[in-house]
Amino acid sequence: MSVNVLDRPRAEAEHAAPQAAAIHIKGLEKSFGNNRVLRGIDLDIPAGQFVAVIGKSGCGKSTLLRILMGLEEPSAGHLRFEATDGSEAQPNTRIVFQEPRLLPWLSVADNAAVGLGEGVPQDVLRKETASVLSEVQLAEKAGEWPSSLSGGQKQRVALARALVSKPGILALDEPLGALDALTRVSMQELLNLVWRELGFTAVLVTHDVSEAVHLADRVVVLDEGRIVLDLAIPHAHPRRHGNPALAELEGRLLAAILGEIRG
Ligand SMILES: Nc1ncnc2c1ncn2[C@@H]1O[C@H](COP(=O)(O)OP(=O)(O)O)[C@@H](O)[C@H]1O
Ligand SMILES: [Mg+2]
């Protein structure tokens, strides 16, 4: 389909990496038996945008990510990806989960290299792995075993494994949910940095409203299978924790999650 690039916020179009993809979701529904989990989701995400998805436990956030990843079929509706040149795309889409899921018998570098898949020449593999480990600030741990790493470091290896193949879309399903508060904050800074440097489209599911507002260009609140609030966070990156304007947005999001407002 044709695309008017002028419709996109300028900063996003410029920020997006060449491989970043836009996501177009229309009338998306998903039921498991009689359980109507997603009940008509319409969502257009420009290439390179960082979107956070929040909502109560069980509201369908992970299901939405699995559909994005092609791991689950929608019951109805459409999902389409579009390259930055406006053509239909089949983007490289990767996901990071709450648990790092590392292979204990492989070194940090080999765990990251798993993300490249089979058949990659050794020199390319070494170069890409070294580059991504330095991106997540783990270059000096390349030869270590996962068991010697802290929780935050393990999650950085999981992030490296997802990023090593240069995804156009990165899905993150509560990736910082198991980390302690201080590690979370430093991981948020790292996530923001890699997103700004690599320019992929990011879809982050999180329970943490402050994290959503700190990282995302836009926060979508899901409730009972529908989007009940789609809130732009129009602040430059990187952001400072404790900014009162962001705290106000957090309050509005919390009210939407708790069902106090609809908008
Ligand atoms: N494969 C599945 N089979 C049956 N029900 C499922 C399946 N996956 C998710 N569900 C149900 O869909 C609902 C939403 O789940 P999920 O997307 O994991 O929620 P969230 O990530 O927001 O906590 C829940 O009621 C869950 O039990
Ligand atoms: Mg979930």
Short mmCIF file of C-alpha atoms and ligand atoms in Angstrom, two decimals:
data_model
loop_
_atom_site.label_atom_id
_atom_site.label_comp_id
_atom_site.label_asym_id
_atom_site.label_seq_id
_atom_site.Cartn_x
_atom_site.Cartn_y
_atom_site.Cartn_z
CA MET A 1 0.00 0.00 0.00
CA SER A 2 1.07 3.59 -0.42
CA VAL A 3 2.23 5.50 2.57
CA ASN A 4 2.35 9.17 3.26
CA VAL A 5 5.49 9.65 5.31
CA LEU A 6 4.21 13.08 6.30
CA ASP A 7 1.60 11.30 8.42
CA ARG A 8 4.33 10.02 10.66
CA PRO A 9 5.75 12.07 13.47
CA ARG A 10 9.00 13.35 11.99
CA ALA A 11 11.23 12.36 14.86
CA GLU A 12 10.11 8.74 14.59
CA ALA A 13 10.58 8.48 10.84
CA GLU A 14 14.12 9.84 11.25
CA HIS A 15 14.91 7.72 14.26
CA ALA A 16 13.82 4.42 12.70
CA ALA A 17 16.58 2.10 11.48
CA PRO A 18 16.24 0.92 7.86
CA GLN A 19 15.04 -2.51 8.99
CA ALA A 20 12.51 -1.11 11.52
CA ALA A 21 8.92 -1.91 10.63
CA ALA A 22 5.61 -0.20 11.26
CA ILE A 23 2.86 -2.35 12.78
CA HIS A 24 -0.76 -2.06 11.68
CA ILE A 25 -3.36 -3.90 13.76
CA LYS A 26 -7.01 -3.69 12.75
CA GLY A 27 -10.02 -5.27 14.46
CA LEU A 28 -7.82 -7.86 16.14
CA GLU A 29 -9.68 -10.48 18.18
CA LYS A 30 -8.46 -13.54 20.03
CA SER A 31 -10.58 -16.07 21.87
CA PHE A 32 -9.57 -19.22 23.70
CA GLY A 33 -12.81 -21.23 23.71
CA ASN A 34 -15.40 -18.93 25.29
CA ASN A 35 -12.73 -16.66 26.73
CA ARG A 36 -12.68 -13.54 24.54
CA VAL A 37 -9.25 -12.23 25.41
CA LEU A 38 -8.75 -9.54 22.74
CA ARG A 39 -11.98 -7.87 21.62
CA GLY A 40 -11.20 -5.58 18.72
CA ILE A 41 -7.76 -4.00 18.93
CA ASP A 42 -6.91 -1.19 16.48
CA LEU A 43 -3.34 0.01 16.78
CA ASP A 44 -0.94 1.66 14.31
CA ILE A 45 2.66 1.83 15.47
CA PRO A 46 5.07 3.82 13.26
CA ALA A 47 8.50 2.33 12.51
CA GLY A 48 10.94 3.10 15.29
CA GLN A 49 8.32 4.05 17.87
CA PHE A 50 8.59 2.77 21.45
CA VAL A 51 5.17 1.64 22.69
CA ALA A 52 4.42 0.35 26.17
CA VAL A 53 1.40 -1.86 26.83
CA ILE A 54 0.03 -2.00 30.36
CA GLY A 55 -3.04 -3.45 32.02
CA LYS A 56 -4.16 -5.81 34.73
CA SER A 57 -2.86 -9.35 34.89
CA GLY A 58 -4.74 -11.57 32.44
CA CYS A 59 -5.95 -8.71 30.23
CA GLY A 60 -4.25 -10.13 27.12
CA LYS A 61 -0.88 -8.35 26.95
CA SER A 62 1.22 -11.48 26.37
CA THR A 63 -1.37 -12.80 23.92
CA LEU A 64 -1.04 -9.59 21.90
CA LEU A 65 2.77 -9.97 21.86
CA ARG A 66 2.51 -13.63 20.82
CA ILE A 67 0.27 -12.64 17.92
CA LEU A 68 2.79 -9.96 16.92
CA MET A 69 5.53 -12.61 16.99
CA GLY A 70 3.46 -14.95 14.80
CA LEU A 71 3.32 -17.50 17.64
CA GLU A 72 -0.46 -17.29 17.88
CA GLU A 73 -3.12 -16.87 15.18
CA PRO A 74 -5.73 -14.12 15.61
CA SER A 75 -9.37 -15.28 15.75
CA ALA A 76 -10.35 -12.25 13.64
CA GLY A 77 -8.84 -9.03 12.30
CA HIS A 78 -5.64 -8.12 10.53
CA LEU A 79 -1.99 -7.66 11.38
CA ARG A 80 0.29 -6.09 8.82
CA PHE A 81 3.90 -4.89 8.86
CA GLU A 82 5.30 -2.16 6.68
CA ALA A 83 8.94 -1.30 5.89
CA THR A 84 10.21 2.27 6.20
CA ASP A 85 9.97 2.62 2.39
CA GLY A 86 6.24 1.85 2.60
CA SER A 87 6.40 -1.68 1.17
CA GLU A 88 4.81 -4.69 2.86
CA ALA A 89 7.37 -6.21 5.24
CA GLN A 90 8.08 -9.49 6.97
CA PRO A 91 10.26 -8.02 9.67
CA ASN A 92 12.76 -9.80 11.82
CA THR A 93 10.87 -9.82 15.13
CA ARG A 94 12.48 -10.87 18.40
CA ILE A 95 11.23 -11.18 21.96
CA VAL A 96 12.75 -10.89 25.43
CA PHE A 97 10.94 -12.54 28.35
CA GLN A 98 11.05 -11.99 32.09
CA GLU A 99 13.35 -15.03 32.52
CA PRO A 100 16.60 -14.79 30.55
CA ARG A 101 16.38 -18.44 29.35
CA LEU A 102 20.14 -18.72 28.79
CA LEU A 103 21.85 -22.02 27.94
CA PRO A 104 24.05 -22.80 30.97
CA TRP A 105 26.57 -24.84 28.96
CA LEU A 106 27.37 -21.95 26.59
CA SER A 107 29.51 -18.89 27.31
CA VAL A 108 28.00 -15.40 27.36
CA ALA A 109 29.25 -14.80 23.79
CA ASP A 110 27.87 -18.13 22.55
CA ASN A 111 24.52 -17.44 24.22
CA ALA A 112 24.32 -14.11 22.40
CA ALA A 113 25.36 -15.79 19.14
CA VAL A 114 22.38 -18.20 19.42
CA GLY A 115 20.26 -15.27 18.20
CA LEU A 116 21.99 -15.39 14.80
CA GLY A 117 20.79 -18.95 14.10
CA GLU A 118 22.61 -21.54 11.99
CA GLY A 119 24.87 -21.10 9.00
CA VAL A 120 26.45 -17.75 9.79
CA PRO A 121 30.17 -17.60 8.86
CA GLN A 122 32.46 -17.61 11.92
CA ASP A 123 33.99 -14.18 11.22
CA VAL A 124 30.55 -12.53 10.88
CA LEU A 125 29.35 -14.34 14.00
CA ARG A 126 32.35 -13.16 16.03
CA LYS A 127 32.05 -9.58 14.79
CA GLU A 128 28.28 -9.29 15.38
CA THR A 129 28.49 -10.95 18.79
CA ALA A 130 31.32 -8.66 19.95
CA SER A 131 29.40 -5.64 18.71
CA VAL A 132 26.14 -6.56 20.46
CA LEU A 133 27.90 -7.45 23.72
CA SER A 134 29.53 -4.07 23.76
CA GLU A 135 26.09 -2.51 23.00
CA VAL A 136 24.70 -4.09 26.20
CA GLN A 137 27.91 -3.23 28.08
CA LEU A 138 29.00 -6.83 28.65
CA ALA A 139 32.08 -7.02 26.41
CA GLU A 140 34.31 -8.00 29.32
CA LYS A 141 32.02 -10.95 30.21
CA ALA A 142 32.14 -12.59 26.75
CA GLY A 143 34.02 -15.68 27.96
CA GLU A 144 32.14 -16.15 31.26
CA TRP A 145 29.45 -18.75 32.06
CA PRO A 146 25.89 -17.54 32.68
CA SER A 147 26.05 -18.93 36.24
CA SER A 148 28.69 -16.34 37.15
CA LEU A 149 26.45 -13.40 36.18
CA SER A 150 24.02 -11.30 38.24
CA GLY A 151 20.31 -11.23 37.33
CA GLY A 152 20.69 -7.93 35.50
CA GLN A 153 23.71 -9.19 33.55
CA LYS A 154 21.84 -12.35 32.53
CA GLN A 155 18.98 -10.23 31.25
CA ARG A 156 21.51 -8.15 29.27
CA VAL A 157 22.72 -11.37 27.60
CA ALA A 158 19.08 -12.19 26.74
CA LEU A 159 18.77 -8.71 25.26
CA ALA A 160 21.99 -9.22 23.28
CA ARG A 161 20.69 -12.54 21.92
CA ALA A 162 17.53 -10.75 20.74
CA LEU A 163 19.43 -7.81 19.23
CA VAL A 164 22.29 -9.64 17.53
CA SER A 165 20.23 -10.34 14.41
CA LYS A 166 19.25 -6.64 14.14
CA PRO A 167 15.49 -7.03 14.61
CA GLY A 168 13.09 -4.56 13.03
CA ILE A 169 10.69 -5.15 15.90
CA LEU A 170 11.64 -5.99 19.47
CA ALA A 171 8.90 -7.30 21.77
CA LEU A 172 9.61 -7.23 25.49
CA ASP A 173 7.32 -9.15 27.86
CA GLU A 174 7.94 -7.74 31.35
CA PRO A 175 11.69 -8.06 30.75
CA LEU A 176 12.67 -6.29 33.97
CA GLY A 177 9.95 -7.80 36.16
CA ALA A 178 12.24 -10.12 38.11
CA LEU A 179 14.99 -7.57 38.84
CA ASP A 180 15.52 -5.55 42.00
CA ALA A 181 14.56 -1.88 41.93
CA LEU A 182 18.04 -0.41 41.36
CA THR A 183 18.98 -2.94 38.68
CA ARG A 184 15.66 -2.15 36.99
CA VAL A 185 16.49 1.52 36.79
CA SER A 186 19.90 0.89 35.25
CA MET A 187 18.36 -1.64 32.81
CA GLN A 188 15.78 0.98 31.82
CA GLU A 189 18.61 3.36 30.94
CA LEU A 190 20.28 0.61 28.91
CA LEU A 191 17.06 -0.27 27.06
CA ASN A 192 16.53 3.37 26.21
CA LEU A 193 20.11 3.69 24.99
CA VAL A 194 20.05 0.61 22.74
CA TRP A 195 16.67 1.63 21.32
CA ARG A 196 17.99 5.11 20.48
CA GLU A 197 21.16 3.68 18.95
CA LEU A 198 19.64 0.78 16.99
CA GLY A 199 16.29 2.33 16.01
CA PHE A 200 14.03 -0.77 16.10
CA THR A 201 10.30 -0.59 16.80
CA ALA A 202 9.75 -1.54 20.44
CA VAL A 203 6.66 -3.02 22.10
CA LEU A 204 7.17 -3.32 25.84
CA VAL A 205 4.69 -5.06 28.14
CA THR A 206 5.19 -3.93 31.71
CA HIS A 207 3.30 -3.79 35.01
CA ASP A 208 5.29 -0.73 35.98
CA VAL A 209 3.61 2.54 35.03
CA SER A 210 6.70 4.56 35.88
CA GLU A 211 8.81 2.32 33.60
CA ALA A 212 6.27 2.73 30.78
CA VAL A 213 6.31 6.51 31.06
CA HIS A 214 10.09 6.63 31.38
CA LEU A 215 10.75 4.60 28.23
CA ALA A 216 7.84 4.87 25.83
CA ASP A 217 6.73 7.43 23.24
CA ARG A 218 3.24 6.18 23.84
CA VAL A 219 1.48 4.03 26.42
CA VAL A 220 -1.52 1.85 25.59
CA VAL A 221 -3.77 0.62 28.40
CA LEU A 222 -5.62 -2.68 27.81
CA ASP A 223 -8.69 -3.64 29.78
CA GLU A 224 -11.09 -6.48 29.09
CA GLY A 225 -9.55 -7.01 25.68
CA ARG A 226 -9.85 -3.42 24.49
CA ILE A 227 -7.64 -0.35 24.40
CA VAL A 228 -9.11 2.01 26.99
CA LEU A 229 -6.41 4.68 26.80
CA ASP A 230 -3.73 5.50 24.21
CA LEU A 231 -1.55 8.19 25.73
CA ALA A 232 1.33 9.99 24.00
CA ILE A 233 4.36 10.75 26.18
CA PRO A 234 5.69 13.78 24.33
CA HIS A 235 9.04 14.16 26.09
CA ALA A 236 12.53 13.93 24.64
CA HIS A 237 14.77 10.94 25.43
CA PRO A 238 16.62 10.19 27.62
CA ARG A 239 14.28 11.15 30.46
CA ARG A 240 15.02 12.04 34.04
CA HIS A 241 13.33 10.07 36.81
CA GLY A 242 11.24 12.32 39.05
CA ASN A 243 10.07 14.71 36.32
CA PRO A 244 6.71 16.14 37.58
CA ALA A 245 5.19 16.25 34.07
CA LEU A 246 5.82 12.51 33.71
CA ALA A 247 4.40 11.88 37.20
CA GLU A 248 1.17 13.53 36.06
CA LEU A 249 0.97 11.19 33.06
CA GLU A 250 1.63 8.24 35.38
CA GLY A 251 -1.36 9.28 37.47
CA ARG A 252 -3.62 9.32 34.41
CA LEU A 253 -2.42 5.89 33.36
CA LEU A 254 -2.96 4.42 36.82
CA ALA A 255 -6.50 5.81 36.87
CA ALA A 256 -7.16 4.15 33.50
CA ILE A 257 -5.75 0.82 34.68
CA LEU A 258 -7.86 0.94 37.81
CA GLY A 259 -10.91 1.73 35.68
CA GLU A 260 -11.50 5.24 37.00
CA ILE A 261 -11.53 6.90 33.60
CA ARG A 262 -12.24 5.94 30.05
CA GLY A 263 -10.67 7.96 27.28
N1 LIG B 1 -2.84 -20.78 25.10
C1 LIG B 1 -3.89 -20.39 25.86
N2 LIG B 1 -4.96 -21.19 26.02
C2 LIG B 1 -6.03 -20.83 26.77
N3 LIG B 1 -6.13 -19.63 27.39
C3 LIG B 1 -5.08 -18.78 27.27
C4 LIG B 1 -3.91 -19.11 26.50
N4 LIG B 1 -3.06 -18.07 26.56
C5 LIG B 1 -3.64 -17.13 27.31
N5 LIG B 1 -4.86 -17.55 27.74
C6 LIG B 1 -5.80 -16.78 28.58
O1 LIG B 1 -5.89 -15.49 28.00
C7 LIG B 1 -6.00 -14.51 29.02
C8 LIG B 1 -4.93 -13.47 28.82
O2 LIG B 1 -3.66 -14.04 29.07
P1 LIG B 1 -2.31 -13.23 28.84
O3 LIG B 1 -2.28 -12.68 27.47
O4 LIG B 1 -1.20 -14.12 29.27
O5 LIG B 1 -2.50 -12.02 29.89
P2 LIG B 1 -1.45 -10.97 30.46
O6 LIG B 1 -0.17 -11.15 29.76
O7 LIG B 1 -2.09 -9.63 30.24
O8 LIG B 1 -1.34 -11.25 31.94
C9 LIG B 1 -5.95 -15.23 30.34
O9 LIG B 1 -7.28 -15.43 30.79
C10 LIG B 1 -5.29 -16.56 29.98
O10 LIG B 1 -5.72 -17.57 30.84
MG MG B 2 1.71 -11.70 30.45
#
